[in-house]
PDB file of N, CA and C in Angstrom:
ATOM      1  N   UNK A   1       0.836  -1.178   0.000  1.00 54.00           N
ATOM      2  CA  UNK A   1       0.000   0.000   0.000  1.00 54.00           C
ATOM      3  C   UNK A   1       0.883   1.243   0.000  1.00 54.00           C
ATOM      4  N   UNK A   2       0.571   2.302  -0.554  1.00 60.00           N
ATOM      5  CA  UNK A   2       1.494   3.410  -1.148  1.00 60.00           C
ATOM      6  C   UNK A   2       0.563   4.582   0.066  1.00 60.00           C
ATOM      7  N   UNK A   3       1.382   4.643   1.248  1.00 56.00           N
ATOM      8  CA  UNK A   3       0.820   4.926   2.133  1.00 56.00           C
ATOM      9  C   UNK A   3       0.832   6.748   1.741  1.00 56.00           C
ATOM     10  N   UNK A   4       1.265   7.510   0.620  1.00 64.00           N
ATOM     11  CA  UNK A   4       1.029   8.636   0.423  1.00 64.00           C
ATOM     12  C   UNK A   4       0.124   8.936  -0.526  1.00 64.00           C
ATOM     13  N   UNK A   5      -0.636   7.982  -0.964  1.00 81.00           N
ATOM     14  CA  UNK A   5      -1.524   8.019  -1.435  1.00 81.00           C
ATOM     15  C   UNK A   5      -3.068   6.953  -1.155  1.00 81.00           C
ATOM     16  N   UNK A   6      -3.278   7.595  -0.095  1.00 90.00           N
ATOM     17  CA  UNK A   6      -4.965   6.337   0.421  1.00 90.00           C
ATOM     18  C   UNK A   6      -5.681   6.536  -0.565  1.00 90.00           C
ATOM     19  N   UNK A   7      -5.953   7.572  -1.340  1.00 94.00           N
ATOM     20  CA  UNK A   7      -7.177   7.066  -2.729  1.00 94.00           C
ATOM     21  C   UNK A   7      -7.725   5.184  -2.898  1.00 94.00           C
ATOM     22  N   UNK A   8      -6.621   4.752  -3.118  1.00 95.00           N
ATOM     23  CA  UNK A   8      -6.816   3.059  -3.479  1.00 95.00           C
ATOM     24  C   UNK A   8      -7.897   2.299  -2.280  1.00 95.00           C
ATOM     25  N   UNK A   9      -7.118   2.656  -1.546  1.00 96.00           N
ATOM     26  CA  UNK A   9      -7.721   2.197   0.548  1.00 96.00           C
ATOM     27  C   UNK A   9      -9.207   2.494   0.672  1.00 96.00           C
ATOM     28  N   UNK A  10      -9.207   4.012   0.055  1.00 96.00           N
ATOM     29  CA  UNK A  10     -10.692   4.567   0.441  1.00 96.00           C
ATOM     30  C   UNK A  10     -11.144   3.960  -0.491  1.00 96.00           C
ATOM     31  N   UNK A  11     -11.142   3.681  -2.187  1.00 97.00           N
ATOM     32  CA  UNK A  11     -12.263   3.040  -2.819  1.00 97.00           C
ATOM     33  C   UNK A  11     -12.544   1.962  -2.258  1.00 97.00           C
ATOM     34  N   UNK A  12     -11.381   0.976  -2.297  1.00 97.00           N
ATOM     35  CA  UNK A  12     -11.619  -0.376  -1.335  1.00 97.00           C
ATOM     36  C   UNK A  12     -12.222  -0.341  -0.054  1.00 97.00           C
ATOM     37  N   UNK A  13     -12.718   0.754   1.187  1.00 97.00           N
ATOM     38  CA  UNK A  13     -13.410   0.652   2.197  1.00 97.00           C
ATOM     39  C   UNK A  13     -14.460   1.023   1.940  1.00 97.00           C
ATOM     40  N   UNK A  14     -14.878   2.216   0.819  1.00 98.00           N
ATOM     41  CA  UNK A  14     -16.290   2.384   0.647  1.00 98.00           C
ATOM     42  C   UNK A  14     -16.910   1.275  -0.355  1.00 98.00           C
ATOM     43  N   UNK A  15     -16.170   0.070  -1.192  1.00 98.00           N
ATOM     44  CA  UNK A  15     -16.760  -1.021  -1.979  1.00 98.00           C
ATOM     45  C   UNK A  15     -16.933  -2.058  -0.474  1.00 98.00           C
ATOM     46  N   UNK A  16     -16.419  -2.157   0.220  1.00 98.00           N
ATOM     47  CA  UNK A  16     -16.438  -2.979   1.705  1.00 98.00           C
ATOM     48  C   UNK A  16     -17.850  -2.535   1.965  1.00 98.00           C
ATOM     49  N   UNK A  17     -18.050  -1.849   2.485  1.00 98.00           N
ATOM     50  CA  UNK A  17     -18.676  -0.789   3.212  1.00 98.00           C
ATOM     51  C   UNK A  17     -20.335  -0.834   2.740  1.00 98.00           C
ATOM     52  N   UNK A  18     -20.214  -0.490   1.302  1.00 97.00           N
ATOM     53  CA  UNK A  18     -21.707  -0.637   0.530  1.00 97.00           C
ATOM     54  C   UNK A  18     -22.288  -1.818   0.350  1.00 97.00           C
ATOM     55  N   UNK A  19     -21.270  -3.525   0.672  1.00 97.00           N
ATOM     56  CA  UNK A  19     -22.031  -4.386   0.861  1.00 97.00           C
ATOM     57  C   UNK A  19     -22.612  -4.657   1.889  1.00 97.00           C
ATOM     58  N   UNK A  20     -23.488  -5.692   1.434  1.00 97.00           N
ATOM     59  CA  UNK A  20     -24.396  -5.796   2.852  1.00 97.00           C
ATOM     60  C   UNK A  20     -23.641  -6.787   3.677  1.00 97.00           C
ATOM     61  N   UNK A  21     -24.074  -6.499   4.960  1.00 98.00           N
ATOM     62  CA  UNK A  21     -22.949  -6.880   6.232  1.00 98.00           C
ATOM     63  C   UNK A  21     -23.653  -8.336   6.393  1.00 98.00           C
ATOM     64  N   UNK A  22     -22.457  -9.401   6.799  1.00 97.00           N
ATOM     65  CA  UNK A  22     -22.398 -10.296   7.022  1.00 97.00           C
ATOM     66  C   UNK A  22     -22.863 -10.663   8.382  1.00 97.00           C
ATOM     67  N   UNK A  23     -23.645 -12.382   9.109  1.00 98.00           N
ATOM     68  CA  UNK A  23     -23.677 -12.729  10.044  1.00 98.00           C
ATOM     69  C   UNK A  23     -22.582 -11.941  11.017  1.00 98.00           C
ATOM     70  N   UNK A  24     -21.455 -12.110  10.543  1.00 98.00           N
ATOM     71  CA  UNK A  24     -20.105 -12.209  11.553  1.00 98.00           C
ATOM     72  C   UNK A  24     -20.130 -10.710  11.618  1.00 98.00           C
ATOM     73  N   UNK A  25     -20.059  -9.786  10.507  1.00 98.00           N
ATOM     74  CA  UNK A  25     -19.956  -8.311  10.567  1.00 98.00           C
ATOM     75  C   UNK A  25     -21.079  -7.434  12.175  1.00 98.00           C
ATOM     76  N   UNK A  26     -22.267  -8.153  11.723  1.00 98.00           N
ATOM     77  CA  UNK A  26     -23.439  -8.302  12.571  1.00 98.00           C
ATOM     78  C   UNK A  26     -23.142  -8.456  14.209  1.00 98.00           C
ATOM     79  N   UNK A  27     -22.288  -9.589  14.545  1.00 98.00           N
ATOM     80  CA  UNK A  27     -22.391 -10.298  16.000  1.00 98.00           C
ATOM     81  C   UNK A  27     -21.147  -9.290  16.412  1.00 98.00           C
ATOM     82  N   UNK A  28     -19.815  -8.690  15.684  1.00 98.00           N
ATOM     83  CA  UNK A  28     -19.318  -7.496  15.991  1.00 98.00           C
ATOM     84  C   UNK A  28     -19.650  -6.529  16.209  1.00 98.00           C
ATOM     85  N   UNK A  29     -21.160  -6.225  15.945  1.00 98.00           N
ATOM     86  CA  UNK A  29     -21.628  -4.608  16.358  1.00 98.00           C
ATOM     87  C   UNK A  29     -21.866  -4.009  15.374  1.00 98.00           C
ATOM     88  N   UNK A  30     -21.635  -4.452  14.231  1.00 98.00           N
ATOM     89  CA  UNK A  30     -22.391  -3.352  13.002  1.00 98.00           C
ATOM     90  C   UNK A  30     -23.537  -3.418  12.907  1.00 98.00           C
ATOM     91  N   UNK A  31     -24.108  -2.306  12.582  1.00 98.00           N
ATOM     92  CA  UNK A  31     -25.410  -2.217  12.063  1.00 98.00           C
ATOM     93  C   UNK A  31     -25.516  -1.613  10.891  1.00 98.00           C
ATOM     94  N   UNK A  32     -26.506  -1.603  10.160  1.00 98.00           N
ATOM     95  CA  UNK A  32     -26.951  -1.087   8.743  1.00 98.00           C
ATOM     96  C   UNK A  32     -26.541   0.339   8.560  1.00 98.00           C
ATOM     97  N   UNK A  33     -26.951   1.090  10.301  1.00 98.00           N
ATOM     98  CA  UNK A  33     -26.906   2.595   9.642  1.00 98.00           C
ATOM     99  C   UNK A  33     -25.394   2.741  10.263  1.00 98.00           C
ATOM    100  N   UNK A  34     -24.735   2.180  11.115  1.00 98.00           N
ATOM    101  CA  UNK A  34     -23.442   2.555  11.250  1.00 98.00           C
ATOM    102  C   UNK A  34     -22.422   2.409   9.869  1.00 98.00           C
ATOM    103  N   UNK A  35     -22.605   0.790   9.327  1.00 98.00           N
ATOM    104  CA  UNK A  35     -22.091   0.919   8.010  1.00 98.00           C
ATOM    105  C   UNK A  35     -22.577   1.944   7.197  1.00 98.00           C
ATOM    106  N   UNK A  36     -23.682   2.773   6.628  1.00 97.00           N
ATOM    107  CA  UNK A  36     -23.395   3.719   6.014  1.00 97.00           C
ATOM    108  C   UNK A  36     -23.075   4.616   6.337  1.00 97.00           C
ATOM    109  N   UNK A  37     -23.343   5.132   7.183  1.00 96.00           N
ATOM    110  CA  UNK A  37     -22.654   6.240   8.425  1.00 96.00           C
ATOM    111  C   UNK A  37     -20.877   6.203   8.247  1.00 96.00           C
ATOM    112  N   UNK A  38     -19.989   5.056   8.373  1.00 97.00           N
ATOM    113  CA  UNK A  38     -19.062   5.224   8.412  1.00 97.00           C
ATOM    114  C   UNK A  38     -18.474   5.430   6.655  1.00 97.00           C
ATOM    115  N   UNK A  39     -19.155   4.179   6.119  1.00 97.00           N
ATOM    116  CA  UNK A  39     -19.179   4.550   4.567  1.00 97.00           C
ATOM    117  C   UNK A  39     -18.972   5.961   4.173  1.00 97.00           C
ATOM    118  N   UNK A  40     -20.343   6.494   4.369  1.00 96.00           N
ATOM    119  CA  UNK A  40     -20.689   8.157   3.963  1.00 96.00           C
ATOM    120  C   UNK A  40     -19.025   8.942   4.309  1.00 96.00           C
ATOM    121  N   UNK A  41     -18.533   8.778   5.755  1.00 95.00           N
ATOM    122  CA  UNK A  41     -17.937   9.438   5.753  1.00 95.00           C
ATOM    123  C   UNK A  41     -16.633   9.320   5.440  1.00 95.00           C
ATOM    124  N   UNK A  42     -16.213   8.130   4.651  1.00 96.00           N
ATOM    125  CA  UNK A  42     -15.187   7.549   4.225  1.00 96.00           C
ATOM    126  C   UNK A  42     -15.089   8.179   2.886  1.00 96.00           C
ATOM    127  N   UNK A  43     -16.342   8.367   2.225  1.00 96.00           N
ATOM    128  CA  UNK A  43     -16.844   8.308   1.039  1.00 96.00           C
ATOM    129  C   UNK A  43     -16.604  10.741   0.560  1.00 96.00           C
ATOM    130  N   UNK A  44     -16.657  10.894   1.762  1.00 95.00           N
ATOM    131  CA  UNK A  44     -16.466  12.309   2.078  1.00 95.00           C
ATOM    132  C   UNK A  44     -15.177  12.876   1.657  1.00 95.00           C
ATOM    133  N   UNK A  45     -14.451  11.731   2.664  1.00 94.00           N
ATOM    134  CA  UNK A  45     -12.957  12.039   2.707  1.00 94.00           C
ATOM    135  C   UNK A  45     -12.291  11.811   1.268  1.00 94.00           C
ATOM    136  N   UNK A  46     -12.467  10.807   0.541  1.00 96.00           N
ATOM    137  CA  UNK A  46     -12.236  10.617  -0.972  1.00 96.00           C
ATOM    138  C   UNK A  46     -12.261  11.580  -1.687  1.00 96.00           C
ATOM    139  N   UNK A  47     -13.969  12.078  -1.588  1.00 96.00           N
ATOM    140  CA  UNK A  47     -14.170  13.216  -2.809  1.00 96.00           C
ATOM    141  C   UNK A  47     -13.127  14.606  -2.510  1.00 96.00           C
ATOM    142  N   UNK A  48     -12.910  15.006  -1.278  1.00 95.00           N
ATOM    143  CA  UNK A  48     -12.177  15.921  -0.360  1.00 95.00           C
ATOM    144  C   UNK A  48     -10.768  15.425  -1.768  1.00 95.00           C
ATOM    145  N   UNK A  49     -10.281  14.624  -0.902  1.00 94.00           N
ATOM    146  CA  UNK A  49      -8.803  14.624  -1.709  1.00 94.00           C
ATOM    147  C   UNK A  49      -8.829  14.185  -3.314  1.00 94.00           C
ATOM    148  N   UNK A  50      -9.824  13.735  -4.118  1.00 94.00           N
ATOM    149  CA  UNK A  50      -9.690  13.982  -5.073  1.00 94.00           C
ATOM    150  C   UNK A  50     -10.004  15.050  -5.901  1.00 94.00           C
ATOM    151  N   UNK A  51     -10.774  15.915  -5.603  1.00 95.00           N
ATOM    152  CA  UNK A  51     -11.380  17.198  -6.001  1.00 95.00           C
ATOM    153  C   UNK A  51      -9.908  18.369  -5.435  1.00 95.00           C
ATOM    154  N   UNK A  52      -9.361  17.603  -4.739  1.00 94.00           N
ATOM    155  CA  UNK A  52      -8.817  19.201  -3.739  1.00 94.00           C
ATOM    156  C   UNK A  52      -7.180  18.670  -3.865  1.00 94.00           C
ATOM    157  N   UNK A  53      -6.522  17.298  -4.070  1.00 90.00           N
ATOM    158  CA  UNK A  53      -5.642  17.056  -3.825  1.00 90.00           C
ATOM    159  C   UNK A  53      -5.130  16.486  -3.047  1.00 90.00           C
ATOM    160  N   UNK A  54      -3.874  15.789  -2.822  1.00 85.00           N
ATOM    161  CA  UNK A  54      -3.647  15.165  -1.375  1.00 85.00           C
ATOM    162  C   UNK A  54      -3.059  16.214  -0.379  1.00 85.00           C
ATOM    163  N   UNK A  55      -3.071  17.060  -0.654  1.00 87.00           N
ATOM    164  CA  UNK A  55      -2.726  18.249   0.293  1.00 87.00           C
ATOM    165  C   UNK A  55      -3.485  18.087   1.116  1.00 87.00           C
ATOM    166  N   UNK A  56      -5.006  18.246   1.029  1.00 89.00           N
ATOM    167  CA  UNK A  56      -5.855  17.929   1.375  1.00 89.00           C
ATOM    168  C   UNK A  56      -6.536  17.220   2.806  1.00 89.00           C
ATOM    169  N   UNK A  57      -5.191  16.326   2.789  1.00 87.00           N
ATOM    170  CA  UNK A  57      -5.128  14.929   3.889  1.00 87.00           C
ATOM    171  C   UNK A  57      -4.652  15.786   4.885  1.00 87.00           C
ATOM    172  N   UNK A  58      -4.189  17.107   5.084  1.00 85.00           N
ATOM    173  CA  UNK A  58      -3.866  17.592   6.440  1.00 85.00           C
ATOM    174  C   UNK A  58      -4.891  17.919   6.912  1.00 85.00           C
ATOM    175  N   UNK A  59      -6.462  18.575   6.597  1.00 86.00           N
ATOM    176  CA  UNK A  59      -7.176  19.371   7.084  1.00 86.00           C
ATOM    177  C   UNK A  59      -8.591  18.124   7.648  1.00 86.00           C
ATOM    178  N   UNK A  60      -8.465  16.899   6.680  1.00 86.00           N
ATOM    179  CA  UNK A  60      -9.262  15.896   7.525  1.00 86.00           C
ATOM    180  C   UNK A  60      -9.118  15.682   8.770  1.00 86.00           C
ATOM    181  N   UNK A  61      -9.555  15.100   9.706  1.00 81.00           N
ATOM    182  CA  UNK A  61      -9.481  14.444  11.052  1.00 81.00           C
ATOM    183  C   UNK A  61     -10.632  13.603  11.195  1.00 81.00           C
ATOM    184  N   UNK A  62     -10.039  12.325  10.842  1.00 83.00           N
ATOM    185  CA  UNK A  62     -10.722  11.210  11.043  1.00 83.00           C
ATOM    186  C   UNK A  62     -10.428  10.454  12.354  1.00 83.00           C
ATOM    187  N   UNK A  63     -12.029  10.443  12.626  1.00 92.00           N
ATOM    188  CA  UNK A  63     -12.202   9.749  14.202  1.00 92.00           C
ATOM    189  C   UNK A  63     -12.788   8.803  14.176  1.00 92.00           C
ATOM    190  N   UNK A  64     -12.929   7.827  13.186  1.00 95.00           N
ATOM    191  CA  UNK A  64     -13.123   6.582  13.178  1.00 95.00           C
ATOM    192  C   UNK A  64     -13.741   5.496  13.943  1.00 95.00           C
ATOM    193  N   UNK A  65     -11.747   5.798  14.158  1.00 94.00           N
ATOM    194  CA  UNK A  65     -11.993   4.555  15.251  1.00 94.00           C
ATOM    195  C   UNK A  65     -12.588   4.214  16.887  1.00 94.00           C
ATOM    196  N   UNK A  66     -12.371   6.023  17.465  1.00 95.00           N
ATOM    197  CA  UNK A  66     -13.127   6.485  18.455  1.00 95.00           C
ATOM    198  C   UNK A  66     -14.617   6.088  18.212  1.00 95.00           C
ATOM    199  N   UNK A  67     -14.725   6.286  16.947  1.00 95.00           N
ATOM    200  CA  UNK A  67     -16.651   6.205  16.605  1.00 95.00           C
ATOM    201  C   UNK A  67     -16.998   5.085  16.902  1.00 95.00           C
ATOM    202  N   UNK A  68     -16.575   3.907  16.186  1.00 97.00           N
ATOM    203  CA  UNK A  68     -16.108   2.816  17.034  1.00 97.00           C
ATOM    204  C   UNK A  68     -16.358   2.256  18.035  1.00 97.00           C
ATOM    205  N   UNK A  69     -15.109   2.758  19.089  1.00 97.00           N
ATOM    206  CA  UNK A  69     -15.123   2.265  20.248  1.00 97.00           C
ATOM    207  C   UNK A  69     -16.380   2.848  20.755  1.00 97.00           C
ATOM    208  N   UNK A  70     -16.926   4.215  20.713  1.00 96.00           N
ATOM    209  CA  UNK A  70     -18.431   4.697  21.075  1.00 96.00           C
ATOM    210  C   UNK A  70     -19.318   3.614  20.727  1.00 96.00           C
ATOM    211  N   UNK A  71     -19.584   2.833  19.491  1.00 97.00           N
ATOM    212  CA  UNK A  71     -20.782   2.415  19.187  1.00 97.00           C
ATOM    213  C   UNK A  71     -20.242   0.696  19.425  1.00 97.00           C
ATOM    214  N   UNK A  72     -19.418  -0.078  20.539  1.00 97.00           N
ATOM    215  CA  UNK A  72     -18.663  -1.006  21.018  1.00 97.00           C
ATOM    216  C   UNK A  72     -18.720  -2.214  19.642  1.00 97.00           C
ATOM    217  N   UNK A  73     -18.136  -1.433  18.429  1.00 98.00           N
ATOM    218  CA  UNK A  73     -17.550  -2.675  17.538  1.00 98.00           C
ATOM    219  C   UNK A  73     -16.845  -3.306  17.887  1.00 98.00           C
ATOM    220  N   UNK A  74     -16.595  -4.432  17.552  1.00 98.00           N
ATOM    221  CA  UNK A  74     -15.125  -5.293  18.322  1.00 98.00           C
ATOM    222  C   UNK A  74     -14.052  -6.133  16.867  1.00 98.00           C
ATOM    223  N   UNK A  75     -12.975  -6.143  17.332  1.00 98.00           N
ATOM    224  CA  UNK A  75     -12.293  -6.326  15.636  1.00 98.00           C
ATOM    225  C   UNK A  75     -13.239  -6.906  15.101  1.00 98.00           C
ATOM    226  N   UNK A  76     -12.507  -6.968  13.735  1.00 98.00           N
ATOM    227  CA  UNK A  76     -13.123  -7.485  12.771  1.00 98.00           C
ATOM    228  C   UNK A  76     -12.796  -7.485  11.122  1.00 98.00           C
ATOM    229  N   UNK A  77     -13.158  -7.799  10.353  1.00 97.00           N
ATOM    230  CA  UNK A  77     -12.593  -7.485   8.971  1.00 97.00           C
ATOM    231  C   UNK A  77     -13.250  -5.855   8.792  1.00 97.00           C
ATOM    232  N   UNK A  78     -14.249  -5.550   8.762  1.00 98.00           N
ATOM    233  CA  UNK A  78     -15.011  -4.113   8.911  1.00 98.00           C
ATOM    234  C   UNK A  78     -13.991  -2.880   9.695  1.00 98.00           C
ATOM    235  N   UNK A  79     -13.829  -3.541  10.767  1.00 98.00           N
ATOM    236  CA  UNK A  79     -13.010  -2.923  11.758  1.00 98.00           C
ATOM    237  C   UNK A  79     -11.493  -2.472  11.516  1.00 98.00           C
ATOM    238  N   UNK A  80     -10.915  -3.669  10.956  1.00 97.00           N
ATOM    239  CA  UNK A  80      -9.467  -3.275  10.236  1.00 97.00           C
ATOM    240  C   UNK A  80      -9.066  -2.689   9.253  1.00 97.00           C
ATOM    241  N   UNK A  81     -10.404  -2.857   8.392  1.00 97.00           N
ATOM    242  CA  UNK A  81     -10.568  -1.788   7.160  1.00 97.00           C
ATOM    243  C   UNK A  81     -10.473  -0.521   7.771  1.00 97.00           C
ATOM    244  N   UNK A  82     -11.322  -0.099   8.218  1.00 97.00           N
ATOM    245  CA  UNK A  82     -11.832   1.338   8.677  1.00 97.00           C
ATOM    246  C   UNK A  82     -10.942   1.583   9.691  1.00 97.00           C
ATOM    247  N   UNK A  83      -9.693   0.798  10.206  1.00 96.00           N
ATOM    248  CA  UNK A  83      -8.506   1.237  11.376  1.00 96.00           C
ATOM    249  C   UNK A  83      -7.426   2.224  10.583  1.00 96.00           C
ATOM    250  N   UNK A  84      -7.511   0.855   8.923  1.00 95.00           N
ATOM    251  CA  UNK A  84      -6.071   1.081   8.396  1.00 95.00           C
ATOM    252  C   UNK A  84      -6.416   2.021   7.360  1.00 95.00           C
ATOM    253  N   UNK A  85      -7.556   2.675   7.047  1.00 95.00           N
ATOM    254  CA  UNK A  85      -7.658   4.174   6.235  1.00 95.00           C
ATOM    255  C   UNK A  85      -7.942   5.254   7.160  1.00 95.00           C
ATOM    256  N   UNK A  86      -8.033   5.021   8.168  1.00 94.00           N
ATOM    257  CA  UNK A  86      -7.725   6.048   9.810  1.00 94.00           C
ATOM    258  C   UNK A  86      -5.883   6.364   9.636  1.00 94.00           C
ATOM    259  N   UNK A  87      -5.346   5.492   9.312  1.00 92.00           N
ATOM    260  CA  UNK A  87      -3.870   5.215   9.770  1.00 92.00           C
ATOM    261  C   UNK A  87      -3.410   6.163   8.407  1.00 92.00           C
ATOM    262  N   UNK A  88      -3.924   5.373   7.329  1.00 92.00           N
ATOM    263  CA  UNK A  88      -3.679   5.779   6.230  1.00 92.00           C
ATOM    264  C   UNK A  88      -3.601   7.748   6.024  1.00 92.00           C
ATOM    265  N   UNK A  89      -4.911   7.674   6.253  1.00 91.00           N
ATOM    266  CA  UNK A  89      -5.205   9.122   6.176  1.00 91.00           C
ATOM    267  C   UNK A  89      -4.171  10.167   7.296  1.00 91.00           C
ATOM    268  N   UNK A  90      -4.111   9.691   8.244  1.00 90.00           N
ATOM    269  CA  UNK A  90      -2.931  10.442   9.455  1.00 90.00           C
ATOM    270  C   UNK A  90      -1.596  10.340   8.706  1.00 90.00           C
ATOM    271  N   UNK A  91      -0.821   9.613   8.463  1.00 90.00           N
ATOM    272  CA  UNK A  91       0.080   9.469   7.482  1.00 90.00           C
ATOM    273  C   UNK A  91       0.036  10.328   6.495  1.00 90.00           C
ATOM    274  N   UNK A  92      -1.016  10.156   5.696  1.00 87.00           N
ATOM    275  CA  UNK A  92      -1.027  11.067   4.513  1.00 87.00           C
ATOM    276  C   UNK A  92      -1.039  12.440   4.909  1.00 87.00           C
ATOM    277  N   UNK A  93      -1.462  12.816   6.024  1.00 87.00           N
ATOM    278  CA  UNK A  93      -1.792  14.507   6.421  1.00 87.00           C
ATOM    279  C   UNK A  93      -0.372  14.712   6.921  1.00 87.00           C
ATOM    280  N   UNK A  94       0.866  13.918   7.464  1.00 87.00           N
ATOM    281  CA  UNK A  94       1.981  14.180   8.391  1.00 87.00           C
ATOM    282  C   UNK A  94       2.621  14.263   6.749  1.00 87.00           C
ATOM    283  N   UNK A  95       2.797  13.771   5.719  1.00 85.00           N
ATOM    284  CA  UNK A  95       3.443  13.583   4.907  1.00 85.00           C
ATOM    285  C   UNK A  95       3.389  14.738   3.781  1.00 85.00           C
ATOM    286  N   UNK A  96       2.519  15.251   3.909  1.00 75.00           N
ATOM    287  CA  UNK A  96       1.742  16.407   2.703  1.00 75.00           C
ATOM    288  C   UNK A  96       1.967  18.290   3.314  1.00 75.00           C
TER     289      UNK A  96
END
């Protein structure tokens, strides 16, 4: 992963994201409107840096994973997605 550029990360979490959630996604704590909820705002951050640049990645602040721990997800494939374009995106803002 070309950690100065999350573009790739974010399409891949919002194609995650828009399917429908699995048994297992489910017994972790997702729900319907949290997945689009987090989607949406995954989906935010994209248009942000492609419209605007990766410069861009400094003025986001993604809280994710706090959102998260608020709404008690517990790992998961959902969960590691949406950790490692948290990570991604902090990186990209220290780097730009």
């Amino acid at each position: 992963m070309d950690l100065t550029n999350p573009l790739p990360l974010l399409d891949e979490a919002v194609a995650a994201l828009k399917a429908p959630l699995t048994e297992e996604d489910r017994s972790q704590g997702w729900t319907d409107d949290l997945r689009r909820e987090i989607q949406e705002e995954i989906s935010l951050s994209r248009s942000a840096l492609r419209r605007h640049g990766l410069s861009t990645a400094r003025y986001l602040r993604p809280r994710l994973e706090e959102w998260l721990d608020k709404e008690g997800v517990r790992p998961g494939r959902l969960r590691s997605l949406v950790s490692e374009v948290q990570g991604c995106l902090e990186t990209a803002a220290r780097t730009t």
